[in-house]
Amino acid sequence: SQTIHQWPATLVQPVGSPLSLECTVEGTSNPNLYWYRQAAGRGLQLLFYSVGIGQISSEVPQNLSASRPQDRQFILSSKKLLLSDSGFYLCAWSVWGIRSGANVLTFGAGSRLTVL
Amino acid sequence: QKEVEQDPGPLSVPEGAIVSLNCTYSNSAFQYFMWYRQYSRKGPELLMYTYSSGNKEDGRFTAQVDKSSKYISLFIRDSQPSDSATYLCAMRLDYGGATNKLIFGTGTLLAVQP
């Protein structure tokens, strides 16, 4: 069965410090990978998605970047965190064709980032 | 106007009640409709999904899509305290690939009181 791991679960960082959130998927090959941010009352905002190694698409201009060094690894980074980067970050994967082509997303447990 | 609108709640009901959660949307081309459940401080988990119009039932849960009204619903029968969570609707167009992005509602917070 497929599993998705995301870490760290909780992170408190000072403004201006770097960030690295990691996500790995097991039990599947060539997944589509996604990073979302969830803010209270604002729903889920898609930040990045990737259809393969080294292929990153950015949805919104921001202080963050993403990388996919391996097929099942997705990393969210920042060189200098801002207060506005605080939030709940979710990694997700999907594979086209599963569940009758619905391309549904399966989410990790999330990483809660507080920037002080 | 947002593509997907969802009442944020909170919605508080007694145990055993029938719960109705709803979303409206503006893009008539949406074809896949999903409901996710998210417990506090956890990632969302897929509850149900439907394609195009109609109803789908899974145990105590029924998903309903009315494309003519651009309105989807999730019904929970015999609600339990363990159903207390945020429920997010989501939808997408009918073509394949990662570029076919899922559009989420903001979520409705449900509290089932014992």
PDB file of C-alpha atoms in Angstrom:
ATOM      1  CA  SER A   1       0.000   0.000   0.000  1.00  0.00           C
ATOM      2  CA  GLN A   2       1.035   3.583  -0.534  1.00  0.00           C
ATOM      3  CA  THR A   3       2.167   5.774   2.334  1.00  0.00           C
ATOM      4  CA  ILE A   4       3.300   9.357   2.540  1.00  0.00           C
ATOM      5  CA  HIS A   5       5.667  10.703   5.167  1.00  0.00           C
ATOM      6  CA  GLN A   6       6.165  14.337   6.001  1.00  0.00           C
ATOM      7  CA  TRP A   7       8.560  15.904   8.503  1.00  0.00           C
ATOM      8  CA  PRO A   8       9.118  17.675  10.723  1.00  0.00           C
ATOM      9  CA  ALA A   9       5.609  17.737  12.163  1.00  0.00           C
ATOM     10  CA  THR A  10       6.168  20.992  14.015  1.00  0.00           C
ATOM     11  CA  LEU A  11       8.729  23.711  13.488  1.00  0.00           C
ATOM     12  CA  VAL A  12       9.346  27.067  15.161  1.00  0.00           C
ATOM     13  CA  GLN A  13      11.799  29.275  13.295  1.00  0.00           C
ATOM     14  CA  PRO A  14      12.988  32.873  13.627  1.00  0.00           C
ATOM     15  CA  VAL A  15      12.426  35.363  10.829  1.00  0.00           C
ATOM     16  CA  GLY A  16      15.259  35.247   8.328  1.00  0.00           C
ATOM     17  CA  SER A  17      16.227  31.627   9.025  1.00  0.00           C
ATOM     18  CA  PRO A  18      16.194  28.904   6.340  1.00  0.00           C
ATOM     19  CA  LEU A  19      13.534  26.225   5.976  1.00  0.00           C
ATOM     20  CA  SER A  20      13.485  22.673   4.722  1.00  0.00           C
ATOM     21  CA  LEU A  21      10.378  20.476   4.828  1.00  0.00           C
ATOM     22  CA  GLU A  22      10.610  16.974   3.420  1.00  0.00           C
ATOM     23  CA  CYS A  23       8.069  14.595   1.990  1.00  0.00           C
ATOM     24  CA  THR A  24       8.528  11.037   0.760  1.00  0.00           C
ATOM     25  CA  VAL A  25       6.075   8.622  -0.790  1.00  0.00           C
ATOM     26  CA  GLU A  26       6.318   4.845  -0.603  1.00  0.00           C
ATOM     27  CA  GLY A  27       4.595   2.128  -2.565  1.00  0.00           C
ATOM     28  CA  THR A  28       4.142   3.932  -5.875  1.00  0.00           C
ATOM     29  CA  SER A  29       6.227   5.050  -8.834  1.00  0.00           C
ATOM     30  CA  ASN A  30       6.308   8.353 -10.693  1.00  0.00           C
ATOM     31  CA  PRO A  31       3.678  10.067  -8.566  1.00  0.00           C
ATOM     32  CA  ASN A  32       2.544  13.634  -9.050  1.00  0.00           C
ATOM     33  CA  LEU A  33       3.634  15.509  -5.937  1.00  0.00           C
ATOM     34  CA  TYR A  34       2.190  18.666  -4.439  1.00  0.00           C
ATOM     35  CA  TRP A  35       2.859  21.197  -1.699  1.00  0.00           C
ATOM     36  CA  TYR A  36      -0.112  23.033  -0.211  1.00  0.00           C
ATOM     37  CA  ARG A  37      -0.369  25.651   2.495  1.00  0.00           C
ATOM     38  CA  GLN A  38      -3.420  25.865   4.697  1.00  0.00           C
ATOM     39  CA  ALA A  39      -4.264  29.059   6.554  1.00  0.00           C
ATOM     40  CA  ALA A  40      -7.229  29.436   8.888  1.00  0.00           C
ATOM     41  CA  GLY A  41     -10.371  30.413   6.990  1.00  0.00           C
ATOM     42  CA  ARG A  42      -8.594  30.396   3.646  1.00  0.00           C
ATOM     43  CA  GLY A  43      -8.662  26.787   2.597  1.00  0.00           C
ATOM     44  CA  LEU A  44      -5.869  24.982   0.816  1.00  0.00           C
ATOM     45  CA  GLN A  45      -3.535  26.981  -1.396  1.00  0.00           C
ATOM     46  CA  LEU A  46      -1.503  25.059  -3.958  1.00  0.00           C
ATOM     47  CA  LEU A  47       2.123  26.204  -3.844  1.00  0.00           C
ATOM     48  CA  PHE A  48       4.018  23.797  -6.097  1.00  0.00           C
ATOM     49  CA  TYR A  49       3.479  20.603  -8.013  1.00  0.00           C
ATOM     50  CA  SER A  50       5.800  18.195  -9.777  1.00  0.00           C
ATOM     51  CA  VAL A  51       5.167  15.562 -12.428  1.00  0.00           C
ATOM     52  CA  GLY A  52       8.702  14.134 -12.348  1.00  0.00           C
ATOM     53  CA  ILE A  53      12.261  14.437 -11.083  1.00  0.00           C
ATOM     54  CA  GLY A  54      13.544  17.976 -11.435  1.00  0.00           C
ATOM     55  CA  GLN A  55      10.198  19.232 -12.815  1.00  0.00           C
ATOM     56  CA  ILE A  56       8.634  21.898 -10.599  1.00  0.00           C
ATOM     57  CA  SER A  57       5.699  24.158 -11.346  1.00  0.00           C
ATOM     58  CA  SER A  58       5.018  27.121  -9.097  1.00  0.00           C
ATOM     59  CA  GLU A  59       1.504  28.328  -8.568  1.00  0.00           C
ATOM     60  CA  VAL A  60       2.078  31.579  -6.701  1.00  0.00           C
ATOM     61  CA  PRO A  61       5.043  33.956  -6.449  1.00  0.00           C
ATOM     62  CA  GLN A  62       6.486  33.681  -2.984  1.00  0.00           C
ATOM     63  CA  ASN A  63       9.433  33.303  -0.688  1.00  0.00           C
ATOM     64  CA  LEU A  64       9.473  29.529  -1.047  1.00  0.00           C
ATOM     65  CA  SER A  65      10.947  27.049  -3.507  1.00  0.00           C
ATOM     66  CA  ALA A  66      10.524  23.340  -4.131  1.00  0.00           C
ATOM     67  CA  SER A  67      12.764  20.584  -5.411  1.00  0.00           C
ATOM     68  CA  ARG A  68      12.331  16.971  -6.412  1.00  0.00           C
ATOM     69  CA  PRO A  69      15.734  15.284  -6.267  1.00  0.00           C
ATOM     70  CA  GLN A  70      14.303  11.747  -6.402  1.00  0.00           C
ATOM     71  CA  ASP A  71      11.160  10.198  -7.830  1.00  0.00           C
ATOM     72  CA  ARG A  72       9.410   9.922  -4.486  1.00  0.00           C
ATOM     73  CA  GLN A  73      10.958  12.838  -2.604  1.00  0.00           C
ATOM     74  CA  PHE A  74       9.662  16.398  -2.556  1.00  0.00           C
ATOM     75  CA  ILE A  75      11.292  19.208  -0.589  1.00  0.00           C
ATOM     76  CA  LEU A  76       9.959  22.648   0.296  1.00  0.00           C
ATOM     77  CA  SER A  77      12.591  25.263   1.100  1.00  0.00           C
ATOM     78  CA  SER A  78      13.195  28.873   1.909  1.00  0.00           C
ATOM     79  CA  LYS A  79      16.444  30.788   2.241  1.00  0.00           C
ATOM     80  CA  LYS A  80      14.962  33.431   4.564  1.00  0.00           C
ATOM     81  CA  LEU A  81      11.640  32.947   6.289  1.00  0.00           C
ATOM     82  CA  LEU A  82       9.097  35.737   6.645  1.00  0.00           C
ATOM     83  CA  LEU A  83       6.406  36.048   9.301  1.00  0.00           C
ATOM     84  CA  SER A  84       3.826  35.486   6.580  1.00  0.00           C
ATOM     85  CA  ASP A  85       5.297  32.027   5.878  1.00  0.00           C
ATOM     86  CA  SER A  86       3.702  30.691   9.066  1.00  0.00           C
ATOM     87  CA  GLY A  87       1.069  28.059   8.370  1.00  0.00           C
ATOM     88  CA  PHE A  88       0.238  24.408   7.993  1.00  0.00           C
ATOM     89  CA  TYR A  89       2.074  22.833   5.060  1.00  0.00           C
ATOM     90  CA  LEU A  90       0.746  19.716   3.426  1.00  0.00           C
ATOM     91  CA  CYS A  91       2.421  17.392   0.972  1.00  0.00           C
ATOM     92  CA  ALA A  92       0.214  15.285  -1.281  1.00  0.00           C
ATOM     93  CA  TRP A  93       0.556  12.762  -4.078  1.00  0.00           C
ATOM     94  CA  SER A  94      -1.601  11.413  -6.860  1.00  0.00           C
ATOM     95  CA  VAL A  95      -1.295   8.984  -9.730  1.00  0.00           C
ATOM     96  CA  TRP A  96      -3.468   9.410 -12.754  1.00  0.00           C
ATOM     97  CA  GLY A  97      -5.656   6.427 -13.365  1.00  0.00           C
ATOM     98  CA  ILE A  98      -6.226   5.368  -9.794  1.00  0.00           C
ATOM     99  CA  ARG A  99      -9.861   5.312  -8.725  1.00  0.00           C
ATOM    100  CA  SER A 100     -11.383   5.541 -12.184  1.00  0.00           C
ATOM    101  CA  GLY A 101      -9.289   8.486 -13.286  1.00  0.00           C
ATOM    102  CA  ALA A 102     -10.316  10.777 -10.498  1.00  0.00           C
ATOM    103  CA  ASN A 103      -6.659  11.633  -9.845  1.00  0.00           C
ATOM    104  CA  VAL A 104      -7.517  12.103  -6.199  1.00  0.00           C
ATOM    105  CA  LEU A 105      -4.974  13.520  -3.790  1.00  0.00           C
ATOM    106  CA  THR A 106      -3.633  11.693  -0.761  1.00  0.00           C
ATOM    107  CA  PHE A 107      -2.213  14.006   1.880  1.00  0.00           C
ATOM    108  CA  GLY A 108       0.523  13.668   4.444  1.00  0.00           C
ATOM    109  CA  ALA A 109      -0.004  14.527   8.098  1.00  0.00           C
ATOM    110  CA  GLY A 110       1.250  18.081   7.637  1.00  0.00           C
ATOM    111  CA  SER A 111       3.995  20.311   9.045  1.00  0.00           C
ATOM    112  CA  ARG A 112       3.039  23.214  11.245  1.00  0.00           C
ATOM    113  CA  LEU A 113       5.463  26.115  10.826  1.00  0.00           C
ATOM    114  CA  THR A 114       5.542  29.089  13.160  1.00  0.00           C
ATOM    115  CA  VAL A 115       7.824  31.952  12.229  1.00  0.00           C
ATOM    116  CA  LEU A 116       8.618  34.312  15.107  1.00  0.00           C
TER     117      LEU A 116
ATOM    118  CA  GLN B   1     -16.413  35.466  -6.793  1.00  0.00           C
ATOM    119  CA  LYS B   2     -14.600  32.393  -5.527  1.00  0.00           C
ATOM    120  CA  GLU B   3     -14.746  29.297  -7.725  1.00  0.00           C
ATOM    121  CA  VAL B   4     -15.938  27.214  -4.782  1.00  0.00           C
ATOM    122  CA  GLU B   5     -17.922  28.565  -1.845  1.00  0.00           C
ATOM    123  CA  GLN B   6     -18.372  26.701   1.419  1.00  0.00           C
ATOM    124  CA  ASP B   7     -19.938  27.874   4.659  1.00  0.00           C
ATOM    125  CA  PRO B   8     -17.139  27.811   7.260  1.00  0.00           C
ATOM    126  CA  GLY B   9     -19.474  27.067  10.178  1.00  0.00           C
ATOM    127  CA  PRO B  10     -18.903  26.089  12.868  1.00  0.00           C
ATOM    128  CA  LEU B  11     -21.814  23.696  12.752  1.00  0.00           C
ATOM    129  CA  SER B  12     -22.778  22.107  16.061  1.00  0.00           C
ATOM    130  CA  VAL B  13     -25.242  19.208  16.184  1.00  0.00           C
ATOM    131  CA  PRO B  14     -26.283  16.631  18.799  1.00  0.00           C
ATOM    132  CA  GLU B  15     -25.181  13.031  18.428  1.00  0.00           C
ATOM    133  CA  GLY B  16     -27.492  11.063  16.139  1.00  0.00           C
ATOM    134  CA  ALA B  17     -28.514  14.081  14.047  1.00  0.00           C
ATOM    135  CA  ILE B  18     -28.458  14.179  10.253  1.00  0.00           C
ATOM    136  CA  VAL B  19     -25.832  16.602   9.034  1.00  0.00           C
ATOM    137  CA  SER B  20     -25.921  18.403   5.706  1.00  0.00           C
ATOM    138  CA  LEU B  21     -22.748  20.031   4.400  1.00  0.00           C
ATOM    139  CA  ASN B  22     -22.816  22.000   1.170  1.00  0.00           C
ATOM    140  CA  CYS B  23     -20.716  23.712  -1.457  1.00  0.00           C
ATOM    141  CA  THR B  24     -21.600  25.845  -4.426  1.00  0.00           C
ATOM    142  CA  TYR B  25     -19.376  26.434  -7.410  1.00  0.00           C
ATOM    143  CA  SER B  26     -19.236  28.700 -10.425  1.00  0.00           C
ATOM    144  CA  ASN B  27     -17.453  26.643 -13.107  1.00  0.00           C
ATOM    145  CA  SER B  28     -19.986  24.453 -14.871  1.00  0.00           C
ATOM    146  CA  ALA B  29     -17.145  22.413 -16.410  1.00  0.00           C
ATOM    147  CA  PHE B  30     -16.225  20.760 -13.096  1.00  0.00           C
ATOM    148  CA  GLN B  31     -16.822  17.015 -13.352  1.00  0.00           C
ATOM    149  CA  TYR B  32     -15.128  15.357 -10.374  1.00  0.00           C
ATOM    150  CA  PHE B  33     -16.406  16.215  -6.917  1.00  0.00           C
ATOM    151  CA  MET B  34     -14.783  15.131  -3.687  1.00  0.00           C
ATOM    152  CA  TRP B  35     -15.218  15.426   0.029  1.00  0.00           C
ATOM    153  CA  TYR B  36     -12.268  15.370   2.387  1.00  0.00           C
ATOM    154  CA  ARG B  37     -12.380  15.080   6.152  1.00  0.00           C
ATOM    155  CA  GLN B  38      -9.683  16.756   8.220  1.00  0.00           C
ATOM    156  CA  TYR B  39      -9.236  16.161  11.920  1.00  0.00           C
ATOM    157  CA  SER B  40      -7.558  18.854  13.968  1.00  0.00           C
ATOM    158  CA  ARG B  41      -3.828  19.151  13.225  1.00  0.00           C
ATOM    159  CA  LYS B  42      -3.954  16.342  10.665  1.00  0.00           C
ATOM    160  CA  GLY B  43      -3.875  16.163   6.885  1.00  0.00           C
ATOM    161  CA  PRO B  44      -7.151  15.847   4.936  1.00  0.00           C
ATOM    162  CA  GLU B  45      -8.292  12.336   4.044  1.00  0.00           C
ATOM    163  CA  LEU B  46     -10.527  11.473   1.118  1.00  0.00           C
ATOM    164  CA  LEU B  47     -14.019  10.582   2.245  1.00  0.00           C
ATOM    165  CA  MET B  48     -15.941  10.257  -1.001  1.00  0.00           C
ATOM    166  CA  TYR B  49     -15.792  11.274  -4.613  1.00  0.00           C
ATOM    167  CA  THR B  50     -18.353  11.336  -7.416  1.00  0.00           C
ATOM    168  CA  TYR B  51     -18.202  11.879 -11.130  1.00  0.00           C
ATOM    169  CA  SER B  52     -20.728  14.204 -12.766  1.00  0.00           C
ATOM    170  CA  SER B  53     -24.224  14.274 -11.284  1.00  0.00           C
ATOM    171  CA  GLY B  54     -26.030  11.914  -8.976  1.00  0.00           C
ATOM    172  CA  ASN B  55     -25.748  10.345  -5.566  1.00  0.00           C
ATOM    173  CA  LYS B  56     -23.208   8.059  -3.984  1.00  0.00           C
ATOM    174  CA  GLU B  57     -23.619   6.300  -0.682  1.00  0.00           C
ATOM    175  CA  ASP B  58     -21.002   4.809   1.634  1.00  0.00           C
ATOM    176  CA  GLY B  59     -22.263   3.677   5.008  1.00  0.00           C
ATOM    177  CA  ARG B  60     -23.549   6.697   6.896  1.00  0.00           C
ATOM    178  CA  PHE B  61     -22.291   9.106   4.238  1.00  0.00           C
ATOM    179  CA  THR B  62     -24.088  10.209   1.065  1.00  0.00           C
ATOM    180  CA  ALA B  63     -22.599  12.554  -1.513  1.00  0.00           C
ATOM    181  CA  GLN B  64     -24.945  14.364  -3.841  1.00  0.00           C
ATOM    182  CA  VAL B  65     -24.152  16.427  -6.929  1.00  0.00           C
ATOM    183  CA  ASP B  66     -26.634  18.727  -8.653  1.00  0.00           C
ATOM    184  CA  LYS B  67     -24.824  20.103 -11.683  1.00  0.00           C
ATOM    185  CA  SER B  68     -27.818  22.106 -12.876  1.00  0.00           C
ATOM    186  CA  SER B  69     -27.675  24.132  -9.650  1.00  0.00           C
ATOM    187  CA  LYS B  70     -23.881  23.883  -9.288  1.00  0.00           C
ATOM    188  CA  TYR B  71     -24.368  22.560  -5.805  1.00  0.00           C
ATOM    189  CA  ILE B  72     -22.917  19.579  -3.978  1.00  0.00           C
ATOM    190  CA  SER B  73     -23.831  18.115  -0.620  1.00  0.00           C
ATOM    191  CA  LEU B  74     -22.528  15.630   1.892  1.00  0.00           C
ATOM    192  CA  PHE B  75     -25.043  14.044   4.245  1.00  0.00           C
ATOM    193  CA  ILE B  76     -24.016  12.273   7.420  1.00  0.00           C
ATOM    194  CA  ARG B  77     -26.651  10.081   9.046  1.00  0.00           C
ATOM    195  CA  ASP B  78     -26.612   9.131  12.711  1.00  0.00           C
ATOM    196  CA  SER B  79     -23.742  11.526  13.359  1.00  0.00           C
ATOM    197  CA  GLN B  80     -21.166  10.518  15.954  1.00  0.00           C
ATOM    198  CA  PRO B  81     -18.731  12.565  18.066  1.00  0.00           C
ATOM    199  CA  SER B  82     -15.970  10.934  15.992  1.00  0.00           C
ATOM    200  CA  ASP B  83     -17.380  12.771  12.948  1.00  0.00           C
ATOM    201  CA  SER B  84     -16.270  16.063  14.508  1.00  0.00           C
ATOM    202  CA  ALA B  85     -13.813  17.488  11.996  1.00  0.00           C
ATOM    203  CA  THR B  86     -13.474  19.996   9.196  1.00  0.00           C
ATOM    204  CA  TYR B  87     -15.055  18.872   5.927  1.00  0.00           C
ATOM    205  CA  LEU B  88     -13.604  20.206   2.706  1.00  0.00           C
ATOM    206  CA  CYS B  89     -15.242  19.946  -0.663  1.00  0.00           C
ATOM    207  CA  ALA B  90     -13.050  19.826  -3.746  1.00  0.00           C
ATOM    208  CA  MET B  91     -13.603  19.607  -7.470  1.00  0.00           C
ATOM    209  CA  ARG B  92     -11.782  19.474 -10.780  1.00  0.00           C
ATOM    210  CA  LEU B  93     -12.233  19.442 -14.513  1.00  0.00           C
ATOM    211  CA  ASP B  94     -12.391  16.263 -16.542  1.00  0.00           C
ATOM    212  CA  TYR B  95      -8.916  15.746 -17.979  1.00  0.00           C
ATOM    213  CA  GLY B  96      -5.845  13.942 -16.794  1.00  0.00           C
ATOM    214  CA  GLY B  97      -2.526  15.020 -15.344  1.00  0.00           C
ATOM    215  CA  ALA B  98      -1.192  17.060 -12.480  1.00  0.00           C
ATOM    216  CA  THR B  99      -2.072  20.296 -14.233  1.00  0.00           C
ATOM    217  CA  ASN B 100      -5.720  19.480 -13.635  1.00  0.00           C
ATOM    218  CA  LYS B 101      -5.719  21.119 -10.261  1.00  0.00           C
ATOM    219  CA  LEU B 102      -8.104  20.359  -7.455  1.00  0.00           C
ATOM    220  CA  ILE B 103     -10.059  23.421  -6.305  1.00  0.00           C
ATOM    221  CA  PHE B 104     -10.931  23.332  -2.618  1.00  0.00           C
ATOM    222  CA  GLY B 105     -13.593  24.998  -0.546  1.00  0.00           C
ATOM    223  CA  THR B 106     -12.479  26.645   2.692  1.00  0.00           C
ATOM    224  CA  GLY B 107     -13.973  23.840   4.798  1.00  0.00           C
ATOM    225  CA  THR B 108     -16.844  23.550   7.283  1.00  0.00           C
ATOM    226  CA  LEU B 109     -16.045  22.842  10.911  1.00  0.00           C
ATOM    227  CA  LEU B 110     -18.458  20.271  12.346  1.00  0.00           C
ATOM    228  CA  ALA B 111     -18.852  19.507  16.048  1.00  0.00           C
ATOM    229  CA  VAL B 112     -21.058  16.575  17.088  1.00  0.00           C
ATOM    230  CA  GLN B 113     -22.013  16.890  20.734  1.00  0.00           C
ATOM    231  CA  PRO B 114     -22.399  13.662  22.757  1.00  0.00           C
TER     232      PRO B 114
END
